[in-house]
Coordinates of C-alpha atoms in Angstrom, one line a residue:
X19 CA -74.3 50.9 195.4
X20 CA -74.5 47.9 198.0
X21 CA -73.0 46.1 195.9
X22 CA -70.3 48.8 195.7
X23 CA -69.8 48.8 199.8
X24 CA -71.3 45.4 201.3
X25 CA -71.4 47.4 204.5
X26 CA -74.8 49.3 203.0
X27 CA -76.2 45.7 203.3
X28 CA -79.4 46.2 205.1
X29 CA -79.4 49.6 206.0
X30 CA -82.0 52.3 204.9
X31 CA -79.8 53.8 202.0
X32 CA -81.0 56.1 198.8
X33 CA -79.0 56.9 196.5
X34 CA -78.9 60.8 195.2
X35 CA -78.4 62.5 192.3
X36 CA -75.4 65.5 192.7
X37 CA -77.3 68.3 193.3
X38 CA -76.6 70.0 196.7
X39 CA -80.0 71.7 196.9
X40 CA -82.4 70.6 199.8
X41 CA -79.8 67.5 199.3
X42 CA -80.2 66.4 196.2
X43 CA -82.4 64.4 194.1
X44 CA -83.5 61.1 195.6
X45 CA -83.2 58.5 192.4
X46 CA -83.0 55.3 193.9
X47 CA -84.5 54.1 197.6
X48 CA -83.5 50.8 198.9
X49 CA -86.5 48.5 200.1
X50 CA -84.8 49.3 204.1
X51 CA -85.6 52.9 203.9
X52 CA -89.1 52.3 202.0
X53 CA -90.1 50.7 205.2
X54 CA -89.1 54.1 207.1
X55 CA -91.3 56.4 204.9
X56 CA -88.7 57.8 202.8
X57 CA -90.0 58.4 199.0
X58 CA -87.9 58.5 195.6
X59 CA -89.5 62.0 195.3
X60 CA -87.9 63.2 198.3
X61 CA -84.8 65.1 198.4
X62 CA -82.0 64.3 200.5
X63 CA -83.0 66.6 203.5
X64 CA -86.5 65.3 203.8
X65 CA -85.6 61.8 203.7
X66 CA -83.1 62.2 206.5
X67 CA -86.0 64.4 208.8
X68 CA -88.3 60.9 207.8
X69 CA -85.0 58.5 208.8
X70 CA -82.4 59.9 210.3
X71 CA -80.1 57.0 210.1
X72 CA -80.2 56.5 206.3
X73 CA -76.9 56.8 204.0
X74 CA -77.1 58.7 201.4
X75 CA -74.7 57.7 198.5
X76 CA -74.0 60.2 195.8
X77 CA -74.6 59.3 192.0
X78 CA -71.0 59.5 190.2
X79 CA -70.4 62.4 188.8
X80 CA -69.2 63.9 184.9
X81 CA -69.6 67.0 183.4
X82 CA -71.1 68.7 185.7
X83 CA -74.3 66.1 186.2
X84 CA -75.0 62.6 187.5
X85 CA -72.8 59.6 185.3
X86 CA -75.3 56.7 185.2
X87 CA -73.2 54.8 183.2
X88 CA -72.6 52.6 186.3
X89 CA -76.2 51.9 186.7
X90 CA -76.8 51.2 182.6
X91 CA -73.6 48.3 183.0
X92 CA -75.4 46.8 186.1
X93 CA -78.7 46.6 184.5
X94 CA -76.6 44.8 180.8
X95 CA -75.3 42.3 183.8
X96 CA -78.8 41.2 184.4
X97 CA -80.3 41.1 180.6
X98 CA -77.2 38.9 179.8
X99 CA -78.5 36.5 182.2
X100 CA -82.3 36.3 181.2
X101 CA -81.5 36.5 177.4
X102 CA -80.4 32.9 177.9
X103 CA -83.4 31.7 178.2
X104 CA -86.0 33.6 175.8
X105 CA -86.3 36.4 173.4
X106 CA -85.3 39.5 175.5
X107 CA -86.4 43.0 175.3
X108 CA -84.8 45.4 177.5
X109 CA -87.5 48.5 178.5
X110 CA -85.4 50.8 180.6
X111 CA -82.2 50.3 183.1
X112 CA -84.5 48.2 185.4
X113 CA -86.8 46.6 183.2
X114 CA -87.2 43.4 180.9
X115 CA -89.6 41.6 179.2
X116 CA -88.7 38.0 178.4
X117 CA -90.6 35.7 176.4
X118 CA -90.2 32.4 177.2
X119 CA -92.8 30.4 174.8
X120 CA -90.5 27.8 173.5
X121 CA -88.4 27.1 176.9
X122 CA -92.0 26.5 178.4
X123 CA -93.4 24.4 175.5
X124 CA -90.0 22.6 175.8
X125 CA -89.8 22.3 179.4
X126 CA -93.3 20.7 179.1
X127 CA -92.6 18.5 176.5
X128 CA -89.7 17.0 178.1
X129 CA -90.4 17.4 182.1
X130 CA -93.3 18.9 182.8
X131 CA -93.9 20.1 186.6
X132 CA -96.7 17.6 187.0
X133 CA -93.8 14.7 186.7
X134 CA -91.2 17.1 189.0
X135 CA -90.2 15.1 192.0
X136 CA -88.7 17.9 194.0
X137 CA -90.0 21.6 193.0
X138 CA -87.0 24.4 194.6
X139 CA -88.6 26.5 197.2
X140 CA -88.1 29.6 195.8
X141 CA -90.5 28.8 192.7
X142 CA -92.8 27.0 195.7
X143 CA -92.5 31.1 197.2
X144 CA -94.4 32.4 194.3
X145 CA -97.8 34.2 194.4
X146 CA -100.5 32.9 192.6
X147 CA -103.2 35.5 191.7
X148 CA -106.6 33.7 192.6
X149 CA -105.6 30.7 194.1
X150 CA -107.8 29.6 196.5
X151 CA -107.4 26.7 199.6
X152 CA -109.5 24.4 199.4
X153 CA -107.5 21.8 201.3
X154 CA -106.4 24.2 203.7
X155 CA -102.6 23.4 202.9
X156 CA -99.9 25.3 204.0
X157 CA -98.8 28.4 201.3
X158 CA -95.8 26.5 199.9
X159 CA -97.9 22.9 199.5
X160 CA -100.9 24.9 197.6
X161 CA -98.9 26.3 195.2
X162 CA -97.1 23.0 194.5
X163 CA -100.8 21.1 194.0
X164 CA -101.3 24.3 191.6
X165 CA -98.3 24.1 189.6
X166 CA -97.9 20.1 189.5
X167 CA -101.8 19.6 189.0
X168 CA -102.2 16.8 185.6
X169 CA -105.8 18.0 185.1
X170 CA -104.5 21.4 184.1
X171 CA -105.0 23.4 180.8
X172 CA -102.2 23.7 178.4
X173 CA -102.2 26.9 178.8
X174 CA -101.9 27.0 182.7
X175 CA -99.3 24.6 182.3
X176 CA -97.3 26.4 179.9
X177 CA -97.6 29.2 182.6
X178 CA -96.4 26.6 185.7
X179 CA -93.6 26.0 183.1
X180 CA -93.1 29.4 182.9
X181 CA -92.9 29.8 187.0
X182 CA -90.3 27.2 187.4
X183 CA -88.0 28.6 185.2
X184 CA -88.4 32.2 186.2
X185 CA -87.5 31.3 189.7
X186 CA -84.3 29.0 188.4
X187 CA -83.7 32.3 186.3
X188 CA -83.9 35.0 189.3
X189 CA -81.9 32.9 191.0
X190 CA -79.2 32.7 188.8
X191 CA -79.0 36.2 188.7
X192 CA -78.8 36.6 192.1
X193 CA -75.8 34.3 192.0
X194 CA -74.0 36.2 188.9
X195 CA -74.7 39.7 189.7
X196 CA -75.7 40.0 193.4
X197 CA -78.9 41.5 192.7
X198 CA -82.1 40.7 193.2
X199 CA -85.3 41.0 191.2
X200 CA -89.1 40.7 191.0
X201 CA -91.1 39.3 188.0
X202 CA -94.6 39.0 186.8
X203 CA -95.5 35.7 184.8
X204 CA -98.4 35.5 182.5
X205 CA -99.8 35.0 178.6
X206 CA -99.3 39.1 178.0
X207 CA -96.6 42.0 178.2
X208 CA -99.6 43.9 179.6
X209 CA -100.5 41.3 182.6
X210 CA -96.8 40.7 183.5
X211 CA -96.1 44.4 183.9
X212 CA -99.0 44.9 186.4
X213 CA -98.3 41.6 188.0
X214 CA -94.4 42.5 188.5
X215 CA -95.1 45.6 190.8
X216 CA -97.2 43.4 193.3
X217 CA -95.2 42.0 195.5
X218 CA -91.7 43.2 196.0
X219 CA -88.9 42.8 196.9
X220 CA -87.3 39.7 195.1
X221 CA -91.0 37.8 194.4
X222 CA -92.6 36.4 191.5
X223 CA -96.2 36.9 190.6
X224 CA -98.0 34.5 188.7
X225 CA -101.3 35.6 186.9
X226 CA -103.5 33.0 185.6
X227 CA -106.3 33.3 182.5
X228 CA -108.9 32.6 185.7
X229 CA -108.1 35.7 187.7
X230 CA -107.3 38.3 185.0
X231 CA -110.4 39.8 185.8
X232 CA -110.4 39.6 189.4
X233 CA -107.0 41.7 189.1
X234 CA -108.4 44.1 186.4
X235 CA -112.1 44.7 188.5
X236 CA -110.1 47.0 190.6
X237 CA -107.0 48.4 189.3
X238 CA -107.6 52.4 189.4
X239 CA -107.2 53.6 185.9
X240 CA -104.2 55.3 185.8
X241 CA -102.2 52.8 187.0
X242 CA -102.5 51.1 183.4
X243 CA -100.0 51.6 181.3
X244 CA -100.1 54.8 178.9
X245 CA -103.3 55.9 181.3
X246 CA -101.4 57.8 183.6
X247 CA -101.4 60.7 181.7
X248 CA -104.7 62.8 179.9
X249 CA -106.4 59.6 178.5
X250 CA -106.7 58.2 181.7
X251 CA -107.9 61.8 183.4
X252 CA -110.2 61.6 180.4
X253 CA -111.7 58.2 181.0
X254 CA -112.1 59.6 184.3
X255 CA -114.2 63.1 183.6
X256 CA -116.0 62.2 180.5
X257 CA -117.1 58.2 181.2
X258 CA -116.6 58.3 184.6
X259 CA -114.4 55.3 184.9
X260 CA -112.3 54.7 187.9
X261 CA -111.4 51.4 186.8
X262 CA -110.2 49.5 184.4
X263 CA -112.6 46.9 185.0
X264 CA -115.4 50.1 184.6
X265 CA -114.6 49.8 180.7
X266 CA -116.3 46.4 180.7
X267 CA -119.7 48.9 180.6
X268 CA -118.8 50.0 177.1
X269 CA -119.1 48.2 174.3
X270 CA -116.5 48.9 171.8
X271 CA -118.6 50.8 169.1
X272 CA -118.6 53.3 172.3
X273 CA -115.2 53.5 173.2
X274 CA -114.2 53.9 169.4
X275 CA -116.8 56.8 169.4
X276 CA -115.0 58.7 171.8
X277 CA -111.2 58.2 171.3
X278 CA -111.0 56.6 167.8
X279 CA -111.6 53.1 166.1
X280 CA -107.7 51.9 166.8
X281 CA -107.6 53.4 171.2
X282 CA -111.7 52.0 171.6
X283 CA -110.3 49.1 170.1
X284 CA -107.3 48.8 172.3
X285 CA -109.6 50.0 175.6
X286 CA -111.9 47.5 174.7
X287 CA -109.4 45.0 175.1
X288 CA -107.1 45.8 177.8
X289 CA -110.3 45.7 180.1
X290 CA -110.5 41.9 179.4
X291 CA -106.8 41.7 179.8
X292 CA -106.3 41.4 176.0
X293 CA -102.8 42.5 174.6
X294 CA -101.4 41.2 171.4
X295 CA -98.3 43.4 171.8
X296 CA -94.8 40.8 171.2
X297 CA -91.4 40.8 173.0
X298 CA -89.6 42.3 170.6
X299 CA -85.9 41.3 170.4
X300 CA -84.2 43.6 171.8
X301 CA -80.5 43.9 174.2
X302 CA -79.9 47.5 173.3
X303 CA -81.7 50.9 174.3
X304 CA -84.1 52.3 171.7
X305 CA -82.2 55.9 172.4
X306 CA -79.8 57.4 174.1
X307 CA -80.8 60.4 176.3
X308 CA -79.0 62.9 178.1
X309 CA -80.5 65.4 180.7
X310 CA -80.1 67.8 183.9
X311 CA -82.7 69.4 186.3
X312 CA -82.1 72.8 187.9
X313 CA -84.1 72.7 190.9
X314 CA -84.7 76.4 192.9
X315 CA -82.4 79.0 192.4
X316 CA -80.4 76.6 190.4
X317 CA -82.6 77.3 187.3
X318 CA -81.1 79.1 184.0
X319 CA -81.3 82.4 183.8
X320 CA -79.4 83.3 180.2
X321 CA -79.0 82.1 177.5
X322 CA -75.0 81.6 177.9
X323 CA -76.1 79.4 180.7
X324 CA -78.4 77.0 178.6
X325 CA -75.7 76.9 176.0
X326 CA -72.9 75.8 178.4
X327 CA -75.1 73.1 179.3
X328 CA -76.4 71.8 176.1
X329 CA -72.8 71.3 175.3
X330 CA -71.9 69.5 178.4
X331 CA -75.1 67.4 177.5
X332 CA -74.5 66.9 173.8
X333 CA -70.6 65.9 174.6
X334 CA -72.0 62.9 177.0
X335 CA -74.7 62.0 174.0
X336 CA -72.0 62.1 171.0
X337 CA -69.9 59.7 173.4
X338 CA -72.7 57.3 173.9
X339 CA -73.6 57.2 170.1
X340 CA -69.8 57.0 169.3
X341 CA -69.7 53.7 171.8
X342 CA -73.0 52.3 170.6
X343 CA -71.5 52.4 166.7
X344 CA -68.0 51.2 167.7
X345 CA -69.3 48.3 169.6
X346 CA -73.3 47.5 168.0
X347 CA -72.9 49.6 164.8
X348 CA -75.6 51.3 164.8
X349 CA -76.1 54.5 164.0
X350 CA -78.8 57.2 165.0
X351 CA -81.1 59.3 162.8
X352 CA -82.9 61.9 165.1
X353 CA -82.3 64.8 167.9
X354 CA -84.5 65.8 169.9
X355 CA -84.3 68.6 172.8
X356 CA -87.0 68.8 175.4
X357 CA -87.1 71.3 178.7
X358 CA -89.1 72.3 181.6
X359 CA -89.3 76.2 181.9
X360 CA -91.7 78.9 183.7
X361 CA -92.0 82.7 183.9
X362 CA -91.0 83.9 186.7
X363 CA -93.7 87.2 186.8
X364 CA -96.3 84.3 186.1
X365 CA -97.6 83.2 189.1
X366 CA -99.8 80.3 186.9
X367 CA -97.2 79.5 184.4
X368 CA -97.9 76.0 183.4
X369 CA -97.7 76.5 180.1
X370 CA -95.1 73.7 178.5
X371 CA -91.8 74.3 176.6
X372 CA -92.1 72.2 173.1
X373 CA -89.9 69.3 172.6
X374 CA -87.7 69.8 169.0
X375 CA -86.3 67.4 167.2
X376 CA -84.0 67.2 164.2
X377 CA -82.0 65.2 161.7
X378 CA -79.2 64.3 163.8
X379 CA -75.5 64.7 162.9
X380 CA -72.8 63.1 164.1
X381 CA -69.8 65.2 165.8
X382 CA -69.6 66.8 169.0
X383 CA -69.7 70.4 167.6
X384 CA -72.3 69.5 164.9
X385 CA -74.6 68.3 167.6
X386 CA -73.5 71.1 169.9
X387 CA -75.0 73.8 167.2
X388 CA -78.5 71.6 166.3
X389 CA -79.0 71.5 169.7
X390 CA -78.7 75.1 170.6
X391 CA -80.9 76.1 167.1
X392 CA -83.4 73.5 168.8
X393 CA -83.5 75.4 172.6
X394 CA -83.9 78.4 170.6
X395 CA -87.2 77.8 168.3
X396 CA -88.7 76.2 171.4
X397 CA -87.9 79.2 173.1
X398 CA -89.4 81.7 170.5
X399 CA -92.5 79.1 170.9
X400 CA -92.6 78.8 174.2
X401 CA -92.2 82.7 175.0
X402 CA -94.9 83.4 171.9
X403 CA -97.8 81.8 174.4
X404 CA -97.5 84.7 176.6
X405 CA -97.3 87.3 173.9
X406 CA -93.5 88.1 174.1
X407 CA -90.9 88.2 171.6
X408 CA -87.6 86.6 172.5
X409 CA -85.2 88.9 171.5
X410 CA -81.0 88.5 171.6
X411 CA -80.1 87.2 174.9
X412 CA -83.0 89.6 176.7
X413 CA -84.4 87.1 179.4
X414 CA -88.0 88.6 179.6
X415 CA -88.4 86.6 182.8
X416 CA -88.2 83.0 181.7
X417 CA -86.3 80.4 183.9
X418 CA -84.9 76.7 182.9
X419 CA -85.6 74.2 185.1
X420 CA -84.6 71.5 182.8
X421 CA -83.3 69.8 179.8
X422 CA -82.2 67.0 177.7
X423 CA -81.0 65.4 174.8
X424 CA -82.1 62.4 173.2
X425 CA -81.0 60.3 170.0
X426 CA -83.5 58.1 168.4
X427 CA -84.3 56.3 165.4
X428 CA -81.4 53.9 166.3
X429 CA -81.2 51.4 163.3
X430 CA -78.1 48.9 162.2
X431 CA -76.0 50.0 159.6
X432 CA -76.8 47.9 156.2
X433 CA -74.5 45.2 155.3
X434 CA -71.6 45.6 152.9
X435 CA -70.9 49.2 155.2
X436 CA -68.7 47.5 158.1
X437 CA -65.8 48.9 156.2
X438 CA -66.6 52.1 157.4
X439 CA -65.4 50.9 161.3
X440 CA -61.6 51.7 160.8
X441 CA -62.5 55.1 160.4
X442 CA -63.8 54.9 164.6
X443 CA -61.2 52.4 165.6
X444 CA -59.2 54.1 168.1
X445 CA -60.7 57.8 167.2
X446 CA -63.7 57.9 168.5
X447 CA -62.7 57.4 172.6
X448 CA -59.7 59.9 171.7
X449 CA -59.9 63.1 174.0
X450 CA -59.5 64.8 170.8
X451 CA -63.1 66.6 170.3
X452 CA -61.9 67.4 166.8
X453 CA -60.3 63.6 165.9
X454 CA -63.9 62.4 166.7
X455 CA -65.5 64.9 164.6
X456 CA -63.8 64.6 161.6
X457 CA -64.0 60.5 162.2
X458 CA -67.9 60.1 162.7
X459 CA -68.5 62.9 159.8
X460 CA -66.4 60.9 157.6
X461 CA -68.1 57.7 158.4
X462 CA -71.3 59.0 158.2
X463 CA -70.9 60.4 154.5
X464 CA -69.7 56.7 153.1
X465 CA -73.0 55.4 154.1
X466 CA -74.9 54.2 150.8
X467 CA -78.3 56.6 149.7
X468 CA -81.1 55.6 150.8
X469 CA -79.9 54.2 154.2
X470 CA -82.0 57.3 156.4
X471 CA -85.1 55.9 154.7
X472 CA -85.0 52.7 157.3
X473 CA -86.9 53.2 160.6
X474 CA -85.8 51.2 163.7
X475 CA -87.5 48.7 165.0

């Protein structure tokens, strides 16, 4: 968005999701505003009683909901750049992982940093996790002796490889896309991850084998990644572990005793900083999702009101998968509906609404009906925890405060199918909802048998 209207350049602005209640959802906060207090979990209202002077710019809008479209192009702008360099995997709008082995084993077999006459200050501005002063040079000379040191490790120099070309990287796509961005180097997905998050904005952190453990002694549990959640609130209650350095007190027979021989395994592990998990190749989103939060006395009421929406939802998703084929041909194999709900005589109603999923057909309409089938067993479900039928349209008290669409199972379609393109070319961006139909459905039935068998990547 300040990219959008230069004039935002510097000032506190967050950008919010259309929703005129309390303001509307904060989605995006720019570094400015950070420093005044204001939260992405604010609303528009609170963050103007934190900072009064901060613009708030509204998401664009389709269908009723917020059109990220915008923001899924921007983040394609950046991939495009970092893919040259390394196998790219693209983890959400905003996030990458890039291996970049062979530029590094290159780069140091053909001019390593050790022989680099002039090293570009914004690689000499990175943060080096561990790295002490010995000499008592000034921040930009240490990290130079660090990177350009000939009595190094391969593997530290494969990692001051790795620095150099990060920085030549970010700054490249600073120069093609206006944006800036922050990175995490190291030997793992897992350590880069952490390391990303550490010093923003527009930094690079740099984590060598030395100070893994130094950076693990103390990270709090649940910032790891997939502890956030009940394993980590188990690890908590049950072993008393506050961090993930704690873990070191279990040996692995342990760990697999209380959550399984393949998680003790992986626990074991990620407390020495140990991740064999790849870069896999990937440009393109696993899924496609689409969703809508009714805060307050937005939330659904009927069931005529949930169906509207699911349709407004499920038109957005068919477009999406219809765009992915035309352009990536791929094609998706499964829906699945999740929602937020309470009851509103409940006064501790935390029970959760089940998430649905089914084959997926292609087609507006098509989706439009699985989608509504879905809401409806999860209702039954959902209203069966508190011993009440759903019956017809009868509300019996529930509320809607969310829900969403996704497509997943996204694979390529086999070769010797291309063929099957004309039937999308020019159809499937027609604003006939019927054309569309009829295109996809046909498409869909020349694939050969066999071809739902294949699971994505």
């Amino acid at each position: 968005e300040q990219r959008k209207q230069p004039n935002l350049r510097g000032l506190p602005t967050a950008v919010v999701q259309y929703n005129e209640w309390k303001g509307g959802a904060l989605i995006a906060v720019s570094y400015e505003a950070r420093g005044h207090g204001v939260k992405r979990s604010m609303r528009g209202h609170e963050a103007k009683q934190v900072c009064p002077e901060i613009q708030l710019v509204q998401v664009p809008v389709a269908r009723g909901k917020a059109d990220l479209n915008t923001y899924r192009n921007a983040g394609s702008e950046v991939v495009a750049v970092l893919s040259r360099k390394g196998r790219c995997e693209r983890a959400s709008i905003d996030e990458v992982y890039l291996d970049l082995t062979d530029a590094a084993e290159k780069m140091l077999a053909e001019a390593p940093p050790e022989n680099l006459e002039v090293v570009d200050d914004e690689t000499l501005k990175s943060h080096i996790l561990g790295l002490s002063n010995e000499r008592g040079l000034n921040p930009k000379e240490n990290v130079r002796d660090w990177l350009c040191r000939k009595d190094a490790d391969h593997r530290d120099k494969l990692l001051a490889c790795g620095t150099v070309i990060v920085a030549e990287l970010r700054m490249q796509v600073l120069k093609e896309t206006e944006f800036t961005c922050s990175a995490g180097i190291a030997h793992n997905k897992m350590l880069a991850k952490l390391a990303s998050g550490m010093n923003k904005p527009a930094q690079q952190t740099v984590v060598p084998l030395s100070s893994v453990k130094g950076l693990l002694d103390s990270l709090p549990i649940k910032k790891m990644k997939q502890l956030g959640g009940k394993r980590g609130t188990s690890l908590q209650s049950d072993l008393g572990v506050s961090t993930v350095g704690d873990l070191l007190r279990f040996p692995e027979k342990k760990l697999q005793e209380h959550y399984g021989i393949n998680t003790g395994t992986w626990l074991w592990n990620i407390a020495r900083g140990i991740s064999g998990e790849e870069v896999q190749g990937r440009l393109l989103p696993k899924s496609h999702g689409s969703g809508k939060t009714f805060f307050g006395p937005r939330a659904l009421k009927t069931i005529a009101a949930v169906q509207h929406w699911l349709n407004e939802l499920c038109e957005e998703l068919a477009e999406r998968l219809c765009s992915d084929l035309d352009q990536n041909k791929r094609i998706a194999h499964t829906l699945t509906l999740h929602a937020s709900a309470y009851k509103s005589s409940d006064a501790d109603s935390q029970k959760n609404f089940p998430s649905k999923s089914c084959p997926l057909r292609y087609g507006t309409a098509k989706m439009q009906e699985d989608a509504f089938i879905l809401f409806q067993a999860g209702l039954r479900e959902f209203l069966g925890s508190y011993n009440i039928k759903a019956q017809g349209g009868q509300n019996n008290g529930w509320r809607i405060t969310g829900l969403s669409i996704s497509a997943s199972k996204i694979v390529e379609i086999p070769s010797g199918t291309s063929s099957i393109m004309k039937y999308f070319h020019g159809q499937c961006p027609s604003s006939s909802k019927q054309a569309q139909d009829d295109c996809v459905q046909e498409s869909v039935r020349l694939l050969p048998s066999g071809f739902s068998s294949q699971k994505s990547s």
